[in-house]
Coordinates of C-alpha atoms in Angstrom, one line a residue:
S1 CA 17.2 -23.1 17.1
E2 CA 16.8 -22.6 21.1
E3 CA 19.3 -19.8 21.1
G4 CA 16.7 -17.4 20.9
A5 CA 15.0 -17.5 24.6
Q6 CA 16.0 -14.0 26.4
G7 CA 14.5 -11.5 29.3
P8 CA 12.4 -9.3 28.5
E9 CA 15.0 -6.8 28.9
E10 CA 17.3 -8.3 26.2
E11 CA 14.2 -8.5 23.9
S12 CA 13.3 -5.0 24.6
A13 CA 16.7 -4.1 23.7
D14 CA 17.4 -6.2 20.7
A15 CA 13.4 -4.6 19.3
A16 CA 14.7 -1.2 19.4
R17 CA 17.8 -2.0 17.8
A18 CA 15.9 -3.3 15.0
A19 CA 13.3 -0.2 15.2
L20 CA 15.9 2.2 15.2
L21 CA 18.2 0.1 11.6
T22 CA 14.7 0.8 10.1
R23 CA 13.8 4.3 10.8
S24 CA 17.3 5.7 10.5
I25 CA 16.6 4.5 6.5
R26 CA 13.3 5.9 6.5
K27 CA 14.4 8.8 7.9
D28 CA 18.0 9.9 6.1
P29 CA 16.5 11.8 3.2
L30 CA 20.1 11.0 1.4
M31 CA 19.0 7.1 2.0
R32 CA 15.5 7.8 0.4
K33 CA 17.3 9.2 -2.4
A34 CA 19.3 6.0 -2.9
S35 CA 16.5 4.3 -3.4
M36 CA 15.0 5.6 -5.4
V37 CA 18.5 5.1 -7.6
M38 CA 18.8 1.8 -5.9
D39 CA 15.1 1.2 -7.6
F40 CA 16.1 3.1 -10.8
L41 CA 19.4 0.5 -11.1
L42 CA 17.2 -2.4 -10.7
E43 CA 14.3 -1.7 -13.4
R44 CA 17.7 -1.0 -16.1
Y45 CA 19.3 -3.8 -14.5
T46 CA 15.7 -6.4 -15.0
K47 CA 15.2 -4.5 -19.0
K48 CA 18.5 -4.3 -19.5
E49 CA 19.1 -0.9 -20.9
P50 CA 21.9 0.8 -20.4
I51 CA 22.3 2.6 -16.8
T52 CA 23.5 6.2 -17.2
Q53 CA 24.3 9.6 -15.0
N54 CA 22.1 12.0 -16.3
G55 CA 19.5 9.2 -15.5
M56 CA 20.4 8.7 -12.1
L57 CA 20.9 12.6 -12.1
N58 CA 16.7 12.9 -13.2
V59 CA 15.9 10.3 -10.5
I60 CA 16.5 12.4 -7.5
G61 CA 15.9 16.0 -8.6
R62 CA 18.2 18.8 -8.7
K63 CA 18.0 20.2 -4.9
Y64 CA 20.5 17.0 -4.4
K65 CA 22.1 17.2 -7.5
Q66 CA 25.4 18.2 -5.2
H67 CA 25.1 14.9 -2.8
F68 CA 25.1 12.7 -6.2
P69 CA 28.3 11.3 -5.3
E70 CA 27.0 10.3 -1.8
I71 CA 23.7 9.6 -2.9
L72 CA 25.3 6.7 -5.8
S73 CA 27.4 5.4 -2.8
R74 CA 24.6 4.1 -0.2
A75 CA 22.5 3.4 -3.2
S76 CA 25.5 0.9 -4.8
E77 CA 26.4 -0.4 -1.7
R78 CA 22.9 -1.3 -1.3
V79 CA 22.2 -2.3 -4.0
E80 CA 25.7 -4.7 -2.9
L81 CA 24.9 -5.9 0.2
V82 CA 20.7 -7.0 -0.7
F83 CA 20.7 -7.7 -4.1
G84 CA 24.3 -9.2 -4.4
L85 CA 24.6 -7.1 -7.5
E86 CA 27.5 -4.6 -8.4
L87 CA 28.2 -1.2 -9.5
K88 CA 30.9 -0.5 -12.3
E89 CA 31.7 2.6 -14.5
V90 CA 31.9 0.8 -18.3
D91 CA 32.3 3.8 -20.0
C92 CA 33.9 6.8 -18.4
S93 CA 33.9 9.4 -20.7
R94 CA 30.0 9.0 -21.2
N95 CA 29.8 7.9 -17.9
I96 CA 28.1 4.8 -18.5
Y97 CA 27.8 1.9 -15.7
T98 CA 26.4 -1.7 -15.8
L99 CA 25.5 -4.1 -12.6
V100 CA 27.4 -7.4 -12.6
N101 CA 25.9 -10.5 -10.7
K102 CA 27.9 -11.4 -6.8
F103 CA 27.8 -14.4 -5.5
S104 CA 28.2 -15.0 -1.6
L105 CA 26.8 -18.1 -0.5
G106 CA 24.9 -21.4 -2.3
V107 CA 21.6 -20.0 -2.9
E108 CA 21.8 -19.4 -6.7
E109 CA 23.3 -23.6 -6.7
G110 CA 21.4 -25.0 -9.0
S111 CA 19.8 -22.8 -11.7
S112 CA 20.3 -23.1 -15.0
D113 CA 18.7 -20.3 -16.0
E114 CA 20.8 -16.6 -17.1
E115 CA 18.4 -14.8 -16.0
E116 CA 18.2 -15.8 -12.4
L117 CA 19.0 -13.1 -10.1
P118 CA 20.9 -13.0 -6.7
K119 CA 19.1 -14.0 -4.0
S120 CA 22.5 -14.1 -1.6
G121 CA 23.0 -10.2 -0.6
L122 CA 19.2 -10.3 1.0
L123 CA 19.4 -13.3 2.9
M124 CA 22.1 -11.7 4.5
A125 CA 20.0 -9.4 5.8
L126 CA 17.6 -11.7 6.7
L127 CA 20.1 -13.2 8.8
G128 CA 21.2 -10.2 10.2
I129 CA 17.8 -8.8 11.3
I130 CA 17.2 -12.5 12.5
F131 CA 20.4 -11.9 15.1
M132 CA 20.0 -8.6 16.0
K133 CA 16.7 -9.6 17.3
G134 CA 18.5 -12.4 19.5
N135 CA 18.7 -14.9 16.9
C136 CA 15.0 -14.8 16.1
A137 CA 12.6 -12.9 14.8
S138 CA 8.9 -12.6 14.0
E139 CA 7.3 -12.4 10.9
E140 CA 6.1 -9.0 11.6
E141 CA 9.8 -7.7 12.1
I142 CA 10.7 -9.0 9.1
W143 CA 8.3 -7.7 6.8
D144 CA 8.4 -4.3 8.6
F145 CA 12.5 -4.0 7.5
L146 CA 11.7 -6.1 3.8
S147 CA 9.2 -3.0 3.5
V148 CA 12.0 -0.1 4.3
L149 CA 13.6 -1.9 1.2
G150 CA 10.9 -2.0 -1.2
I151 CA 10.2 -5.5 -0.7
H152 CA 6.7 -6.3 0.5
A153 CA 4.5 -9.8 0.5
G154 CA 2.7 -10.5 -2.0
K155 CA 3.7 -8.0 -3.8
K156 CA 6.3 -9.1 -7.3
H157 CA 9.2 -7.9 -7.1
S158 CA 11.3 -7.0 -9.9
I159 CA 14.3 -9.3 -8.9
F160 CA 12.7 -11.8 -6.4
G161 CA 9.6 -12.7 -7.7
E162 CA 7.3 -13.5 -5.3
P163 CA 8.7 -12.6 -2.2
R164 CA 6.3 -14.6 0.3
K165 CA 7.5 -17.7 -1.4
L166 CA 10.8 -16.9 -1.7
I167 CA 11.2 -16.5 2.2
T168 CA 8.5 -18.2 3.4
K169 CA 9.5 -21.3 0.8
D170 CA 12.6 -21.5 -1.3
L171 CA 14.9 -20.6 1.3
V172 CA 13.3 -23.0 4.0
Q173 CA 13.4 -25.7 1.7
K174 CA 17.4 -25.2 1.2
G175 CA 17.8 -24.8 4.7
Y176 CA 18.9 -21.4 5.0
L177 CA 16.1 -20.5 7.1
N178 CA 13.8 -22.3 10.0
Y179 CA 10.5 -20.6 9.7
R180 CA 8.1 -22.0 12.4
Q181 CA 4.8 -21.2 14.3
V182 CA 5.7 -19.8 17.6
P183 CA 4.4 -21.8 20.5
N184 CA 1.4 -21.3 22.2
S185 CA 0.4 -18.1 19.9
D186 CA -3.0 -17.8 19.2
P187 CA -4.2 -16.2 16.9
P188 CA -1.0 -18.4 15.2
G189 CA 2.0 -16.4 14.8
Y190 CA 5.1 -17.4 12.7
E191 CA 9.0 -16.5 13.5
F192 CA 12.0 -16.7 11.8
L193 CA 15.6 -18.6 12.9
W194 CA 18.8 -19.5 11.3
G195 CA 19.1 -22.6 8.8
P196 CA 21.4 -25.6 9.2
R197 CA 22.5 -24.4 6.3
A198 CA 22.9 -20.6 7.5
Y199 CA 25.4 -22.0 9.8
A200 CA 27.4 -24.1 7.6
E201 CA 27.9 -21.3 4.8
T202 CA 28.3 -18.2 7.3
T203 CA 28.8 -16.8 10.7
K204 CA 27.6 -14.3 12.8
M205 CA 30.6 -11.6 12.3
K206 CA 29.8 -11.5 8.4
V207 CA 26.0 -11.0 8.8
L208 CA 26.9 -8.3 11.9
E209 CA 29.4 -6.8 9.0
V210 CA 26.4 -6.4 6.3
L211 CA 24.3 -4.7 9.3
A212 CA 26.7 -2.5 9.8
K213 CA 27.7 -1.8 6.7
I214 CA 24.0 -1.2 6.3
Q215 CA 23.7 2.0 8.7
D216 CA 27.5 3.1 7.6
K217 CA 29.0 2.5 10.4
V218 CA 31.6 -0.6 11.8
P219 CA 30.8 -4.1 13.8
S220 CA 32.5 -3.1 16.8
S221 CA 29.8 -0.1 17.1
F222 CA 26.8 -3.2 18.3
P223 CA 29.2 -4.5 21.4
D224 CA 26.6 -7.0 22.3
L225 CA 26.7 -8.5 19.4
Y226 CA 30.2 -7.8 18.8
D227 CA 31.0 -10.3 21.6
E228 CA 28.7 -12.9 20.6
A229 CA 29.8 -12.6 16.8
L230 CA 33.2 -13.1 19.0
R231 CA 32.1 -16.3 20.7
D232 CA 30.7 -17.5 17.7
Q233 CA 34.4 -17.6 15.9
V234 CA 35.5 -18.8 19.1
E235 CA 33.1 -21.7 19.3
R236 CA 33.5 -22.7 15.8
A237 CA 36.9 -22.5 16.0
G238 CA 37.0 -24.6 18.8
L239 CA 34.4 -27.2 16.9
R240 CA 37.2 -27.6 14.3
G241 CA 40.0 -27.8 16.5
V242 CA 38.1 -31.0 18.1
A243 CA 37.2 -32.8 14.5
R244 CA 41.1 -32.5 14.1
V245 CA 42.1 -34.1 17.0
P246 CA 40.9 -37.9 15.9
I247 CA 42.2 -37.5 12.5
M248 CA 45.6 -36.2 13.7
A249 CA 46.1 -39.1 16.4
E250 CA 45.6 -42.0 14.2
A251 CA 48.0 -40.5 11.2
S252 CA 50.3 -39.8 14.5
A253 CA 50.0 -44.0 15.7
P254 CA 52.2 -45.7 13.3
T255 CA 55.1 -43.0 13.6
R256 CA 55.0 -43.2 17.3
A257 CA 55.1 -47.2 17.3
K258 CA 58.0 -46.5 14.9
S259 CA 59.6 -44.5 17.5
Y260 CA 59.2 -46.8 20.3
S261 CA 60.4 -50.0 18.3
S262 CA 63.5 -48.7 16.9
S263 CA 64.5 -47.1 20.7
H264 CA 64.0 -50.7 21.9
I265 CA 65.9 -53.1 18.9

């Protein structure tokens, strides 16, 4: 939890990167249309209504019809990244689509409700923003990012219900997020960090891949974050190696003893 400690210059660079992410999504007209299509897809999904190409074309308007393939690509990618739902065409002749649940983390475990929708994609996006902000993001920064995705505090969402409860309580109780008061803040401010279960079930490289996809880039496009993600992989590999050493030593002990005794007969 102390990984977030940084100097003013590093913090400023992190803030600039996160701000650039939200601005790039807001300003891109095709991304705005993709957001509209995404809302359309989610609405159809929750109402169990068919998703048609004509319906999506009506949403984006005649002016952007020629850009439909790219808009649909962006919308389907964001639906998958943020909501864990994959868009598939089920009837090519009539251009009818459906959304299919995809699970990547154990967020949905213990749910017997078939209507429970995946939250893994949203969690990965949250972990990514926290990582981008130097492993510690303020509550204001989190909500600013979520607002770009149409998710607002206190406003019920068609997929996630009341998002504040989901983020500050549900995901915290499950160990995926750490939500704490900023030390010595007056009035009290709050911040998010990765929870222990997030460290156990995913990696910085995986969440960096999500961040990169959101911006149509590759992980190495963010050199500082990419280097940190690589260090994280090395550290994890080292810890796994240390954990295996006692087991391997214990397993090989009888073999060494047998070899010694046989050589001294």
